[in-house]
Amino acid sequence: MVLDTTDVKSVAAFASAIKPRSLDVAVYNAGVFGSRDSVVVAPTREVFDAVMHANVFGAMQLIPLIAPRLIKNKGTFAFISSRMGSIAGISSANGVVYRASKAALNAVVKTASIEYGSKGVNAFVMHPGWVKTDMGGADADITVDVSIAGMRKVLADAGKSGLLHNGKFFDYTGAEIEW
C-alpha cells in the first residue's frame, strides 16, 4: 500500500487498512529537504509548506493512528529526524526550513513520548547519519547499509530497554543527541 503522509485521504486509507492490527515496531521515515538556503533568503510558501507537510504534518497525522496499536505490545515508535533538528547542535545557517521542520518533528515526538510513554510505548527520534543518498549527496559520511544497520541496532536495543529510549534523540550509532 502506498502512503502519502501529506495527504489526509491517504493517511485515512492506511489507517483503515491496518486498523485491526497491533504492532511491535513502527518507524516514521518521511522527509523533504526543500531549499538549501540560509536565513538570508526567505523561503517561498510552496517550499515551506512542502517541507513542513512532509516532515511534521504527516507525523502528527499518524501518531494518533499508530501509537495506540503499539500499546498492547509495549512497542517502539521511532521517527527518522536529523541532527539538523537539534537546536543545541546548530553550527551552520544552511537549510533553515529543513532544520525548522526537523526541530518541530522532534518537539512533536517528545510530546508523544509523554502521552504514550505512560502507556508503555517507546517514542523517540533517530538521526540516520549523513548518508550517501540523493538528499545526502556523494560527499556524505556513510553508506545506506551502515546507516540502516546502525538504526536497526538502536531499534532492537529500544525494544529491550523498557522505556530508556522514550523521549530521547539518538544517532544511528546509539549515541544520544542533545535536543
PDB file of C-alpha atoms in Angstrom:
ATOM      1  CA  MET A   1       0.000   0.000   0.000  1.00  0.00           C
ATOM      2  CA  VAL A   2       1.258   3.464  -0.871  1.00  0.00           C
ATOM      3  CA  LEU A   3       1.087   6.038   1.918  1.00  0.00           C
ATOM      4  CA  ASP A   4       1.423   9.749   1.171  1.00  0.00           C
ATOM      5  CA  THR A   5       1.835  11.303   4.625  1.00  0.00           C
ATOM      6  CA  THR A   6       0.918  14.728   3.248  1.00  0.00           C
ATOM      7  CA  ASP A   7      -2.495  13.535   2.011  1.00  0.00           C
ATOM      8  CA  VAL A   8      -5.209  13.182   4.656  1.00  0.00           C
ATOM      9  CA  LYS A   9      -7.171  10.723   2.450  1.00  0.00           C
ATOM     10  CA  SER A  10      -4.093   8.528   2.006  1.00  0.00           C
ATOM     11  CA  VAL A  11      -3.495   8.536   5.772  1.00  0.00           C
ATOM     12  CA  ALA A  12      -7.136   7.608   6.414  1.00  0.00           C
ATOM     13  CA  ALA A  13      -6.945   4.732   3.911  1.00  0.00           C
ATOM     14  CA  PHE A  14      -3.747   3.500   5.567  1.00  0.00           C
ATOM     15  CA  ALA A  15      -5.375   3.652   9.000  1.00  0.00           C
ATOM     16  CA  SER A  16      -8.320   1.608   7.721  1.00  0.00           C
ATOM     17  CA  ALA A  17      -6.020  -0.986   6.208  1.00  0.00           C
ATOM     18  CA  ILE A  18      -4.127  -1.586   9.472  1.00  0.00           C
ATOM     19  CA  LYS A  19      -6.996  -0.973  11.887  1.00  0.00           C
ATOM     20  CA  PRO A  20      -7.271  -4.439  13.439  1.00  0.00           C
ATOM     21  CA  ARG A  21      -3.537  -4.915  13.932  1.00  0.00           C
ATOM     22  CA  SER A  22      -1.401  -4.423  16.980  1.00  0.00           C
ATOM     23  CA  LEU A  23       2.227  -3.568  16.316  1.00  0.00           C
ATOM     24  CA  ASP A  24       5.619  -4.146  17.915  1.00  0.00           C
ATOM     25  CA  VAL A  25       7.593  -1.510  15.984  1.00  0.00           C
ATOM     26  CA  ALA A  26       6.705   1.417  13.755  1.00  0.00           C
ATOM     27  CA  VAL A  27       9.187   3.699  12.007  1.00  0.00           C
ATOM     28  CA  TYR A  28       8.135   7.042  10.574  1.00  0.00           C
ATOM     29  CA  ASN A  29      10.506   7.896   7.740  1.00  0.00           C
ATOM     30  CA  ALA A  30       9.346  10.784   5.618  1.00  0.00           C
ATOM     31  CA  GLY A  31      11.429  13.727   4.668  1.00  0.00           C
ATOM     32  CA  VAL A  32      11.825  16.529   2.167  1.00  0.00           C
ATOM     33  CA  PHE A  33      14.799  18.880   2.312  1.00  0.00           C
ATOM     34  CA  GLY A  34      13.497  21.745   0.205  1.00  0.00           C
ATOM     35  CA  SER A  35      15.731  24.742  -0.335  1.00  0.00           C
ATOM     36  CA  ARG A  36      19.293  24.659   0.949  1.00  0.00           C
ATOM     37  CA  ASP A  37      19.144  28.424   1.530  1.00  0.00           C
ATOM     38  CA  SER A  38      20.064  30.051   4.829  1.00  0.00           C
ATOM     39  CA  VAL A  39      18.070  32.601   6.792  1.00  0.00           C
ATOM     40  CA  VAL A  40      19.253  35.387   4.475  1.00  0.00           C
ATOM     41  CA  VAL A  41      16.785  34.123   1.833  1.00  0.00           C
ATOM     42  CA  ALA A  42      13.104  33.991   2.737  1.00  0.00           C
ATOM     43  CA  PRO A  43      11.552  30.664   1.735  1.00  0.00           C
ATOM     44  CA  THR A  44       8.648  30.570  -0.663  1.00  0.00           C
ATOM     45  CA  ARG A  45       5.336  29.451   0.747  1.00  0.00           C
ATOM     46  CA  GLU A  46       5.450  26.417  -1.560  1.00  0.00           C
ATOM     47  CA  VAL A  47       8.834  25.268  -0.228  1.00  0.00           C
ATOM     48  CA  PHE A  48       7.820  25.902   3.387  1.00  0.00           C
ATOM     49  CA  ASP A  49       4.512  24.063   3.007  1.00  0.00           C
ATOM     50  CA  ALA A  50       6.034  21.078   1.177  1.00  0.00           C
ATOM     51  CA  VAL A  51       8.775  20.590   3.789  1.00  0.00           C
ATOM     52  CA  MET A  52       6.564  21.137   6.831  1.00  0.00           C
ATOM     53  CA  HIS A  53       3.785  18.905   5.497  1.00  0.00           C
ATOM     54  CA  ALA A  54       6.124  16.007   4.735  1.00  0.00           C
ATOM     55  CA  ASN A  55       8.336  16.333   7.802  1.00  0.00           C
ATOM     56  CA  VAL A  56       5.868  17.394  10.512  1.00  0.00           C
ATOM     57  CA  PHE A  57       2.212  17.247   9.469  1.00  0.00           C
ATOM     58  CA  GLY A  58       2.442  13.622   8.357  1.00  0.00           C
ATOM     59  CA  ALA A  59       3.859  12.540  11.720  1.00  0.00           C
ATOM     60  CA  MET A  60       1.149  14.477  13.523  1.00  0.00           C
ATOM     61  CA  GLN A  61      -1.486  12.677  11.439  1.00  0.00           C
ATOM     62  CA  LEU A  62      -0.020   9.213  12.033  1.00  0.00           C
ATOM     63  CA  ILE A  63       0.834   9.363  15.740  1.00  0.00           C
ATOM     64  CA  PRO A  64      -2.785   9.071  16.938  1.00  0.00           C
ATOM     65  CA  LEU A  65      -3.397   6.274  14.411  1.00  0.00           C
ATOM     66  CA  ILE A  66      -0.266   4.190  15.020  1.00  0.00           C
ATOM     67  CA  ALA A  67       0.703   4.740  18.678  1.00  0.00           C
ATOM     68  CA  PRO A  68      -2.466   3.114  20.114  1.00  0.00           C
ATOM     69  CA  ARG A  69      -1.628  -0.028  18.124  1.00  0.00           C
ATOM     70  CA  LEU A  70       1.732  -0.201  19.952  1.00  0.00           C
ATOM     71  CA  ILE A  71       0.288  -0.098  23.491  1.00  0.00           C
ATOM     72  CA  LYS A  72      -0.703  -3.779  23.774  1.00  0.00           C
ATOM     73  CA  ASN A  73       2.833  -4.960  22.945  1.00  0.00           C
ATOM     74  CA  LYS A  74       4.625  -2.083  24.701  1.00  0.00           C
ATOM     75  CA  GLY A  75       6.075  -1.315  21.293  1.00  0.00           C
ATOM     76  CA  THR A  76       8.527   1.129  19.799  1.00  0.00           C
ATOM     77  CA  PHE A  77       7.669   4.148  17.641  1.00  0.00           C
ATOM     78  CA  ALA A  78      10.813   5.628  16.098  1.00  0.00           C
ATOM     79  CA  PHE A  79      10.886   8.726  13.940  1.00  0.00           C
ATOM     80  CA  ILE A  80      13.658   9.467  11.479  1.00  0.00           C
ATOM     81  CA  SER A  81      14.720  13.051  12.035  1.00  0.00           C
ATOM     82  CA  SER A  82      18.088  14.716  11.581  1.00  0.00           C
ATOM     83  CA  ARG A  83      20.876  16.160  13.662  1.00  0.00           C
ATOM     84  CA  MET A  84      19.953  19.343  11.791  1.00  0.00           C
ATOM     85  CA  GLY A  85      16.840  19.439  14.002  1.00  0.00           C
ATOM     86  CA  SER A  86      18.953  19.702  17.155  1.00  0.00           C
ATOM     87  CA  ILE A  87      18.822  23.303  18.324  1.00  0.00           C
ATOM     88  CA  ALA A  88      21.809  22.643  20.585  1.00  0.00           C
ATOM     89  CA  GLY A  89      23.798  21.349  17.612  1.00  0.00           C
ATOM     90  CA  ILE A  90      23.249  24.132  15.077  1.00  0.00           C
ATOM     91  CA  SER A  91      26.612  25.076  13.610  1.00  0.00           C
ATOM     92  CA  SER A  92      25.677  26.461  10.194  1.00  0.00           C
ATOM     93  CA  ALA A  93      22.894  28.530   8.683  1.00  0.00           C
ATOM     94  CA  ASN A  94      22.030  26.422   5.631  1.00  0.00           C
ATOM     95  CA  GLY A  95      18.799  24.526   5.124  1.00  0.00           C
ATOM     96  CA  VAL A  96      16.818  26.646   7.555  1.00  0.00           C
ATOM     97  CA  VAL A  97      13.380  25.321   6.541  1.00  0.00           C
ATOM     98  CA  TYR A  98      14.550  21.709   6.850  1.00  0.00           C
ATOM     99  CA  ARG A  99      16.162  22.488  10.233  1.00  0.00           C
ATOM    100  CA  ALA A 100      12.956  24.118  11.472  1.00  0.00           C
ATOM    101  CA  SER A 101      10.858  21.186  10.270  1.00  0.00           C
ATOM    102  CA  LYS A 102      13.043  18.598  11.982  1.00  0.00           C
ATOM    103  CA  ALA A 103      13.126  20.641  15.209  1.00  0.00           C
ATOM    104  CA  ALA A 104       9.316  20.733  15.020  1.00  0.00           C
ATOM    105  CA  LEU A 105       9.193  16.964  14.408  1.00  0.00           C
ATOM    106  CA  ASN A 106      11.441  16.453  17.431  1.00  0.00           C
ATOM    107  CA  ALA A 107       9.078  18.536  19.577  1.00  0.00           C
ATOM    108  CA  VAL A 108       6.075  16.534  18.342  1.00  0.00           C
ATOM    109  CA  VAL A 109       7.789  13.225  19.155  1.00  0.00           C
ATOM    110  CA  LYS A 110       8.910  14.459  22.577  1.00  0.00           C
ATOM    111  CA  THR A 111       5.278  15.379  23.274  1.00  0.00           C
ATOM    112  CA  ALA A 112       4.075  11.972  22.031  1.00  0.00           C
ATOM    113  CA  SER A 113       6.625  10.292  24.305  1.00  0.00           C
ATOM    114  CA  ILE A 114       4.920  11.863  27.305  1.00  0.00           C
ATOM    115  CA  GLU A 115       1.442  10.786  26.237  1.00  0.00           C
ATOM    116  CA  TYR A 116       2.270   7.273  25.075  1.00  0.00           C
ATOM    117  CA  GLY A 117       5.271   6.548  27.300  1.00  0.00           C
ATOM    118  CA  SER A 118       2.883   6.379  30.235  1.00  0.00           C
ATOM    119  CA  LYS A 119       1.134   3.587  28.314  1.00  0.00           C
ATOM    120  CA  GLY A 120       4.360   1.637  27.697  1.00  0.00           C
ATOM    121  CA  VAL A 121       5.218   2.896  24.206  1.00  0.00           C
ATOM    122  CA  ASN A 122       8.815   3.921  23.489  1.00  0.00           C
ATOM    123  CA  ALA A 123       8.619   7.022  21.246  1.00  0.00           C
ATOM    124  CA  PHE A 124      11.925   8.549  20.192  1.00  0.00           C
ATOM    125  CA  VAL A 125      13.837  10.213  17.358  1.00  0.00           C
ATOM    126  CA  MET A 126      16.769   8.890  15.334  1.00  0.00           C
ATOM    127  CA  HIS A 127      19.324  10.658  13.159  1.00  0.00           C
ATOM    128  CA  PRO A 128      20.370   8.281  10.353  1.00  0.00           C
ATOM    129  CA  GLY A 129      23.734   9.975   9.904  1.00  0.00           C
ATOM    130  CA  TRP A 130      24.873  11.938   6.896  1.00  0.00           C
ATOM    131  CA  VAL A 131      24.085   9.254   4.342  1.00  0.00           C
ATOM    132  CA  LYS A 132      25.114   8.875   0.700  1.00  0.00           C
ATOM    133  CA  THR A 133      21.646   9.257  -0.821  1.00  0.00           C
ATOM    134  CA  ASP A 134      20.029  11.713  -3.209  1.00  0.00           C
ATOM    135  CA  MET A 135      19.422  14.010  -0.221  1.00  0.00           C
ATOM    136  CA  GLY A 136      22.799  13.487   1.475  1.00  0.00           C
ATOM    137  CA  GLY A 137      24.897  13.588  -1.675  1.00  0.00           C
ATOM    138  CA  ALA A 138      28.059  11.787  -2.724  1.00  0.00           C
ATOM    139  CA  ASP A 139      30.227  13.562  -0.120  1.00  0.00           C
ATOM    140  CA  ALA A 140      28.210  12.193   2.815  1.00  0.00           C
ATOM    141  CA  ASP A 141      29.989  10.254   5.569  1.00  0.00           C
ATOM    142  CA  ILE A 142      28.307   6.840   5.467  1.00  0.00           C
ATOM    143  CA  THR A 143      26.534   4.419   3.167  1.00  0.00           C
ATOM    144  CA  VAL A 144      22.898   3.442   3.374  1.00  0.00           C
ATOM    145  CA  ASP A 145      23.908  -0.033   4.614  1.00  0.00           C
ATOM    146  CA  VAL A 146      25.888   1.407   7.552  1.00  0.00           C
ATOM    147  CA  SER A 147      23.044   3.756   8.485  1.00  0.00           C
ATOM    148  CA  ILE A 148      20.367   1.071   8.338  1.00  0.00           C
ATOM    149  CA  ALA A 149      22.438  -1.475  10.261  1.00  0.00           C
ATOM    150  CA  GLY A 150      23.034   1.088  12.998  1.00  0.00           C
ATOM    151  CA  MET A 151      19.405   2.162  13.205  1.00  0.00           C
ATOM    152  CA  ARG A 152      18.264  -1.475  13.336  1.00  0.00           C
ATOM    153  CA  LYS A 153      20.522  -1.980  16.350  1.00  0.00           C
ATOM    154  CA  VAL A 154      19.117   1.145  18.033  1.00  0.00           C
ATOM    155  CA  LEU A 155      15.590  -0.186  17.404  1.00  0.00           C
ATOM    156  CA  ALA A 156      16.494  -3.599  18.790  1.00  0.00           C
ATOM    157  CA  ASP A 157      18.079  -2.020  21.872  1.00  0.00           C
ATOM    158  CA  ALA A 158      14.975   0.136  22.379  1.00  0.00           C
ATOM    159  CA  GLY A 159      12.817  -2.986  22.338  1.00  0.00           C
ATOM    160  CA  LYS A 160      14.895  -4.458  25.177  1.00  0.00           C
ATOM    161  CA  SER A 161      15.315  -1.280  27.234  1.00  0.00           C
ATOM    162  CA  GLY A 162      11.888  -0.770  28.713  1.00  0.00           C
ATOM    163  CA  LEU A 163      11.372   2.946  28.313  1.00  0.00           C
ATOM    164  CA  LEU A 164      15.007   4.060  28.439  1.00  0.00           C
ATOM    165  CA  HIS A 165      14.807   5.370  24.852  1.00  0.00           C
ATOM    166  CA  ASN A 166      11.474   7.120  25.362  1.00  0.00           C
ATOM    167  CA  GLY A 167      11.508  10.850  24.659  1.00  0.00           C
ATOM    168  CA  LYS A 168      15.133  10.905  23.534  1.00  0.00           C
ATOM    169  CA  PHE A 169      17.156  11.631  20.388  1.00  0.00           C
ATOM    170  CA  PHE A 170      19.770   9.160  19.107  1.00  0.00           C
ATOM    171  CA  ASP A 171      22.063   8.852  16.143  1.00  0.00           C
ATOM    172  CA  TYR A 172      22.474   5.654  14.158  1.00  0.00           C
ATOM    173  CA  THR A 173      25.322   4.530  16.453  1.00  0.00           C
ATOM    174  CA  GLY A 174      23.103   4.736  19.540  1.00  0.00           C
ATOM    175  CA  ALA A 175      24.756   7.902  20.847  1.00  0.00           C
ATOM    176  CA  GLU A 176      22.296  10.337  22.407  1.00  0.00           C
ATOM    177  CA  ILE A 177      21.978  13.757  20.739  1.00  0.00           C
ATOM    178  CA  GLU A 178      21.142  16.966  22.593  1.00  0.00           C
ATOM    179  CA  TRP A 179      17.797  18.446  21.688  1.00  0.00           C
TER     180      TRP A 179
END
